[in-house]
Coordinates of C-alpha atoms in Angstrom, one line a residue:
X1 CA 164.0 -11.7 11.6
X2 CA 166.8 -14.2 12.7
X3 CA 165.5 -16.9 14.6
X4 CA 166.6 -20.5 16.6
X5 CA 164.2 -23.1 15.9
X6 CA 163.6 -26.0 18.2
X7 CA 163.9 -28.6 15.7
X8 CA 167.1 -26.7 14.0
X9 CA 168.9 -26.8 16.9
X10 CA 168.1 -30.6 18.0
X11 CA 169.2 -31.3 14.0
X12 CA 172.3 -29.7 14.6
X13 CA 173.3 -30.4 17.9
X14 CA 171.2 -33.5 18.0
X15 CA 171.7 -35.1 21.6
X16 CA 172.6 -33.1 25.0
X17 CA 175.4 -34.3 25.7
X18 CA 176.6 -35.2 29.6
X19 CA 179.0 -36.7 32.1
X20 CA 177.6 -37.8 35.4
X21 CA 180.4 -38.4 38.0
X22 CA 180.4 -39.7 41.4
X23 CA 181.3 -42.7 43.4
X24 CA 179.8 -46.5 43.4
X25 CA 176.3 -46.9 44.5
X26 CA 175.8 -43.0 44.4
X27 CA 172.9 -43.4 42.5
X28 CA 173.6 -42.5 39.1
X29 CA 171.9 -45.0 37.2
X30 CA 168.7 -44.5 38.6
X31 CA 169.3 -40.7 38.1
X32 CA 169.3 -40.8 34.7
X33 CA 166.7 -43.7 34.5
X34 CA 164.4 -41.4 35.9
X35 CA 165.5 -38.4 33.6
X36 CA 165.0 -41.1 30.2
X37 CA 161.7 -41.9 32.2
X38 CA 162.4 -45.7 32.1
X39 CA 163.6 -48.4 33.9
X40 CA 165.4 -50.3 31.0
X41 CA 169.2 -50.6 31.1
X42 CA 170.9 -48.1 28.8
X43 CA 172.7 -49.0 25.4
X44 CA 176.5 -48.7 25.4
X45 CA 178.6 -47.4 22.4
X46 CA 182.3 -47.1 22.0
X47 CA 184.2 -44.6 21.1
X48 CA 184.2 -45.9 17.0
X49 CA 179.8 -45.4 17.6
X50 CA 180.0 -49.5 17.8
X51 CA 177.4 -51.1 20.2
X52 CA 178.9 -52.9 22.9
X53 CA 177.6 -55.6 25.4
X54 CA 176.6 -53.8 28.5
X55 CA 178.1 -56.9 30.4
X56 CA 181.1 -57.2 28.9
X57 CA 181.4 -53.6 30.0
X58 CA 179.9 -53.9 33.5
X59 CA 182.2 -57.0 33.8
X60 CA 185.6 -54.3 33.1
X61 CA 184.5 -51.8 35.9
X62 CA 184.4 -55.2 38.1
X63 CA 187.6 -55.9 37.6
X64 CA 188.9 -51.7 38.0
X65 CA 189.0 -50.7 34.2
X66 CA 186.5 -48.0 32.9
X67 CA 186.0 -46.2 29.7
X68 CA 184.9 -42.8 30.2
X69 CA 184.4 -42.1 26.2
X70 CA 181.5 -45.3 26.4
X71 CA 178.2 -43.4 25.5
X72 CA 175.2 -44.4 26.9
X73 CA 172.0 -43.8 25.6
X74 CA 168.3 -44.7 26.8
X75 CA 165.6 -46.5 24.1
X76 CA 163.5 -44.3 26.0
X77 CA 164.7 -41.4 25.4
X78 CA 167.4 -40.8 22.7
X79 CA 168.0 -37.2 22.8
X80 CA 170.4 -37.8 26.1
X81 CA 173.9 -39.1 25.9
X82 CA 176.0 -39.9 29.0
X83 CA 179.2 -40.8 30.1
X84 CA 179.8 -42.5 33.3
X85 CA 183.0 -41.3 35.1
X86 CA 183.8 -43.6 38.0
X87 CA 187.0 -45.4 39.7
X88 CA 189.0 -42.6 40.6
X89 CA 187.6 -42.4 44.1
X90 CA 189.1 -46.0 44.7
X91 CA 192.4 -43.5 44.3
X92 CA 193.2 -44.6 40.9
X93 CA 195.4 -41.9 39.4
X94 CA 195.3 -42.9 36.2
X95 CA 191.6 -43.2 36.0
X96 CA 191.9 -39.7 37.5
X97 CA 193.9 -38.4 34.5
X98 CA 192.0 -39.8 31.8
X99 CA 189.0 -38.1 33.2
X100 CA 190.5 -34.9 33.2
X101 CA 191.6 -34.9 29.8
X102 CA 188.2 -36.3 28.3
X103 CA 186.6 -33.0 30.3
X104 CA 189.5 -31.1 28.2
X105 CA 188.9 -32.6 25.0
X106 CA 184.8 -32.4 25.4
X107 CA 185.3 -28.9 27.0
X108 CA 187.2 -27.0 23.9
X109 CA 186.1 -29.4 20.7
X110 CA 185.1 -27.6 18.1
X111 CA 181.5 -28.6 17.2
X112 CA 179.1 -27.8 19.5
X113 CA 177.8 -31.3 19.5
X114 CA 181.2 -33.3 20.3
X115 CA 181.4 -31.2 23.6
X116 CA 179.8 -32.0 26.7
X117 CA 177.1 -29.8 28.0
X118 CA 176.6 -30.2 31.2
X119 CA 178.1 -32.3 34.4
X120 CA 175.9 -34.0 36.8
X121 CA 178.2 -34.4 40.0
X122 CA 176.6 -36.7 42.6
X123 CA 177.4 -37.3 46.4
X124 CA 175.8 -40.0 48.1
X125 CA 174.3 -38.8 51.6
X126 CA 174.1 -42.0 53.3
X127 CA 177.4 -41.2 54.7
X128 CA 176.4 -37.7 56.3
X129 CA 180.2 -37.7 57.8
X130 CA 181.8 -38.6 55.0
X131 CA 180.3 -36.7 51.9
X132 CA 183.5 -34.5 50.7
X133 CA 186.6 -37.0 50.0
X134 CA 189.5 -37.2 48.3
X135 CA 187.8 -37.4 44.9
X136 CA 185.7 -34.2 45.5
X137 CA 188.7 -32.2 46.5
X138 CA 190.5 -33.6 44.1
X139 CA 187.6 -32.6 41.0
X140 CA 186.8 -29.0 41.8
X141 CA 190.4 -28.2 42.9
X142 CA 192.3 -29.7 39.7
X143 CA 189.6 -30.1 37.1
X144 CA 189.4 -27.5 34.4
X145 CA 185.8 -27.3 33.0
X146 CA 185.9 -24.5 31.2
X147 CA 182.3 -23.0 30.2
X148 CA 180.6 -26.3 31.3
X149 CA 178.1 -26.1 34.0
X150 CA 178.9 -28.5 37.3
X151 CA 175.2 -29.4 39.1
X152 CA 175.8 -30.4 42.4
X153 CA 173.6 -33.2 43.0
X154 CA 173.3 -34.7 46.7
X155 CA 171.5 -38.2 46.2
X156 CA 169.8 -40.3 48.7
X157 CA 169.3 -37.0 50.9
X158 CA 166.4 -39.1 52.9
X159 CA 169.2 -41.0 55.0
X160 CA 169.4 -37.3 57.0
X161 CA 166.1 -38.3 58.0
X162 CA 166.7 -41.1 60.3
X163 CA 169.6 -39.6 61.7
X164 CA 167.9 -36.6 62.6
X165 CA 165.2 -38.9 64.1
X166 CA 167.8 -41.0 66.6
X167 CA 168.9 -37.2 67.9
X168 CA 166.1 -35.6 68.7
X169 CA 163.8 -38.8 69.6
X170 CA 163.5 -37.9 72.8
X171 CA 162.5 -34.4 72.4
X172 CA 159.5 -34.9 70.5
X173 CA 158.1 -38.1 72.6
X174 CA 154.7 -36.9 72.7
X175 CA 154.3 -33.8 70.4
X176 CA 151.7 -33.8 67.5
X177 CA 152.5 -35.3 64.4
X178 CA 153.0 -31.7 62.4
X179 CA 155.3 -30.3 65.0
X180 CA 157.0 -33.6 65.1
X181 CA 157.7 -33.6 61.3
X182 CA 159.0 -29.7 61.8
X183 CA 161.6 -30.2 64.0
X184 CA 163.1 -33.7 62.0
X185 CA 163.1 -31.0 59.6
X186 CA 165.1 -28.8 60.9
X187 CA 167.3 -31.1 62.4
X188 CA 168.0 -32.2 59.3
X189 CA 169.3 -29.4 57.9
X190 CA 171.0 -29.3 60.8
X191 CA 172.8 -32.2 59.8
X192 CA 173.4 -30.9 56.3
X193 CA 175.0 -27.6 57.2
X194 CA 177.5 -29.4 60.2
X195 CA 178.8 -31.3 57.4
X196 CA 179.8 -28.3 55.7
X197 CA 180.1 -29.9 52.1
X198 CA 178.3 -26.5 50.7
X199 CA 181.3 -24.8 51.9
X200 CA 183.8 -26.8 50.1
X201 CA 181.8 -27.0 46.9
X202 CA 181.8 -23.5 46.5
X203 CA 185.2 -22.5 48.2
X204 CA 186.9 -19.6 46.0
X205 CA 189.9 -21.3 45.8
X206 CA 188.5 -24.1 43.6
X207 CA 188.9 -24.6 40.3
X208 CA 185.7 -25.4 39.5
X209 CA 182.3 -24.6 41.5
X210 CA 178.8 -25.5 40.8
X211 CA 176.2 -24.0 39.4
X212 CA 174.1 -25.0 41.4
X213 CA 173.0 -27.5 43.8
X214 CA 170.2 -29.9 43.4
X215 CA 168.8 -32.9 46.6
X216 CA 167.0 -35.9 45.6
X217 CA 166.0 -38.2 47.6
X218 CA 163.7 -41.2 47.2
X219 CA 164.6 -41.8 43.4
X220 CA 163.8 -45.7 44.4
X221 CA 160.1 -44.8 44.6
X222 CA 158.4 -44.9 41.2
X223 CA 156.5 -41.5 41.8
X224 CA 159.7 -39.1 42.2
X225 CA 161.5 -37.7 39.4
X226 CA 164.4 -35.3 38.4
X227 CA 162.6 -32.3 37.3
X228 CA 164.9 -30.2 39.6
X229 CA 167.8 -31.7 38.5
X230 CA 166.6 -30.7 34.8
X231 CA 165.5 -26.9 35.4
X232 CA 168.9 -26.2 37.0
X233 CA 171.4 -27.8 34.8
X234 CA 168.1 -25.7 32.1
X235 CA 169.3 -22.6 33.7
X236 CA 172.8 -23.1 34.2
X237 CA 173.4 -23.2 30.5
X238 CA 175.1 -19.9 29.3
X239 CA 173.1 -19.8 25.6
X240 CA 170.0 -20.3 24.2
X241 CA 170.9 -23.1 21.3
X242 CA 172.0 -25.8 24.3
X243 CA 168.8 -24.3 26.6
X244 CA 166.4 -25.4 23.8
X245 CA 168.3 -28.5 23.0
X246 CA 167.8 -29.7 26.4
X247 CA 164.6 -28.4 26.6
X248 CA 163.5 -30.4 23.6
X249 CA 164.5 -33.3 25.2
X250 CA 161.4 -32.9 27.5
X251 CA 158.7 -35.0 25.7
X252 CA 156.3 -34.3 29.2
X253 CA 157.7 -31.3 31.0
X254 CA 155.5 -28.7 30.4
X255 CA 156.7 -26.7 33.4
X256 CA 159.8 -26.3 32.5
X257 CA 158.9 -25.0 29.1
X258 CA 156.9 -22.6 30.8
X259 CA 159.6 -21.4 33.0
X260 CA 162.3 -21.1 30.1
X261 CA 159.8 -18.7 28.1
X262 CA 159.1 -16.7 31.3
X263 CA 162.5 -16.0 31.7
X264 CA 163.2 -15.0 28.1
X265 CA 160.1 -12.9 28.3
X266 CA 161.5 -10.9 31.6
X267 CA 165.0 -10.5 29.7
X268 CA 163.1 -9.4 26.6
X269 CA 161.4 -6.6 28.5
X270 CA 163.9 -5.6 30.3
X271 CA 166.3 -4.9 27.0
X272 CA 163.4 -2.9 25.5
X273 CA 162.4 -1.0 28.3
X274 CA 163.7 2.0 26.7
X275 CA 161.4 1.3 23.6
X276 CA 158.2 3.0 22.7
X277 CA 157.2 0.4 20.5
X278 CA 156.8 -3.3 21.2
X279 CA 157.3 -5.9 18.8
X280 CA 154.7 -8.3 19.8
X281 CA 155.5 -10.6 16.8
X282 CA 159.1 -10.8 18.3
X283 CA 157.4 -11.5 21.7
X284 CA 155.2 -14.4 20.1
X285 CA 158.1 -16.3 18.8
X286 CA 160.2 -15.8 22.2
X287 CA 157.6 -17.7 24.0
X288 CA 156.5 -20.3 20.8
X289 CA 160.2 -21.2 20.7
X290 CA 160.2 -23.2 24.5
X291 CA 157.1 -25.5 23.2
X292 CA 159.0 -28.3 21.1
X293 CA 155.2 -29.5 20.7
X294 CA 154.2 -26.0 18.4
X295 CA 154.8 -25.8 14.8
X296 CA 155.9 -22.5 13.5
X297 CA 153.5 -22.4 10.0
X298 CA 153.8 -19.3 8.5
X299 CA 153.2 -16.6 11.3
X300 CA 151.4 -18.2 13.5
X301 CA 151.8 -21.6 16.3
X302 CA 150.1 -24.6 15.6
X303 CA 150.1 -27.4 18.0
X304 CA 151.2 -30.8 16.0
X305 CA 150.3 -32.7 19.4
X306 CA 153.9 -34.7 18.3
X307 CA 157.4 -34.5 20.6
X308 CA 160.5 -33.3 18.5
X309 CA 162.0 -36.0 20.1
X310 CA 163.3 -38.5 19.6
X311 CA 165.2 -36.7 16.7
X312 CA 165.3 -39.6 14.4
X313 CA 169.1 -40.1 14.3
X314 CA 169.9 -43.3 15.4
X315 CA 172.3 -44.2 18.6
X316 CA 175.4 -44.9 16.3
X317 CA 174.8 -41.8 14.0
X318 CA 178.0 -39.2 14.3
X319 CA 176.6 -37.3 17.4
X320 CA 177.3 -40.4 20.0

């Protein structure tokens, strides 16, 4: 019986590759602090796998000059690599371009582990009237991303709140605290819908759509996470080798294992509804496969109470 392997698949492809785009103070550093559980700056590698100072490279973006081919990659949690996209919003054409054809070149490379898997694209919500510009319309109506999944991801969603609040103060001066809380609520989706960014995100004329759409809000508070953000960009993925390589890369989220294996299951049965005979061995390994922290030994699954990550490559091996 042909099979993928967890721990193949994270030898081969190594690190889940992606680009997180989005303007200044969108919140992407803390995005992907929280997915590398950690609060540690990342490490920076050039394109030649060659550490570079973070400083020196915060100190270029300063002064309008960024490298979209930088890797970044968490002590925490090396089985991630990103790339930061930013500066074209500022209406920097150039910067503009040289996204574009790093998304090309990433998109159609020929090993699976040079491409990028996945793009996290983040809009601030702190500016509720001003959450579609120039450099959204100008991503998913010129960008070519091929296969790629595009998450939506609408950070600091909690500044709806307050706004809601301000509009609708007077209408719930003296109701109870539940109904009070149900109607800020509402009004806050409200507020989401009027702005109608949904609507241009997904407009048929675009080149590019998401996937799907994820909120966080309240990444600042050390009890939130991204676990959200991971299941959809999980889900968005069109095979099986780049679900379980991100999937391995969850040294704590047992949820999401259990999810993925659900779903194969349901797909399983579904083919073989036409069957009279179930391979239950078959049906073993389809859910075994999800758990990074099983051992396949022999026929059976046996719990090594270890993560398959990290993988053991280090950040200046070829897959950065």
């Amino acid at each position: 019986m042909a099979t993928i392997d967890a721990q193949e698949i994270r030898e081969s492809i190594r690190r889940f590759r992606v680009l997180i785009i989005g303007r200044a103070n969108a919140g992407k550093t803390t995005i992907l602090q929280k997915v590398c559980n950690t609060t540690d700056q990342p490490e920076i590698y050039d394109a030649k796998r060659k550490k570079t100072d973070a400083a020196v490279v915060n100190a270029t973006i300063k002064r309008g000059n960024h490298n979209i081919t930088n890797a970044m990659v968490f002590k925490s949690n090396t089985g991630f690599l990103f790339h930061d996209s930013c500066g074209f919003e500022a209406g920097s054409e150039e910067e503009f371009e040289d996204m574009k054809k790093f998304i090309s070149q990433r998109v159609h490379a020929t090993k699976l582990e040079e491409r990028i898997h996945a793009i996290w694209y983040c809009i601030p919500m702190d500016e509720c009237s001003r959450t579609f510009q120039r450099s959204e319309e100008k991503f998913f109506f010129e960008c070519d991303t091929g296969h790629v999944p595009v998450i939506a991801v609408f950070t600091k969603f909690e500044a709806l709140r307050p706004v809601a609040y301000g509009e609708i103060k007077k209408e719930i001066k003296g109701v109870s605290a539940e109904e009070r809380s149900k109607r800020i609520a509402q009004r806050v989706e409200e507020l989401f819908a009027k702005t109608g960014v949904c609507d241009r995100l997904y407009d048929p004329e675009n080149r590019t759509r998401p996937k799907f759409h994820v909120r966080l809000e309240n990444m600042n508070r050390p009890n939130t996470n991204c676990d959200t953000l991971l299941e959809r960009t999980t889900f968005a993925l069109d095979n099986d080798e780049l679900r379980l390589c991100l999937v391995s890369t969850q040294q704590s989220n047992l949820d999401l294992c259990i999810k993925c294996a659900v779903a194969t299951i349901v797909d399983r049965a579904h083919q073989q509804s036409g069957l009279r005979r179930v391979d239950h061995e078959v049906y073993q390994y389809y859910i075994a496969k999800w758990f990074p922290h099983l051992k396949i030994v022999g026929h059976e699954y046996r719990p090594v109470w270890t993560t398959l990550m990290p993988c053991g490559c280090s950040p200046v091996d070829s897959c950065v």
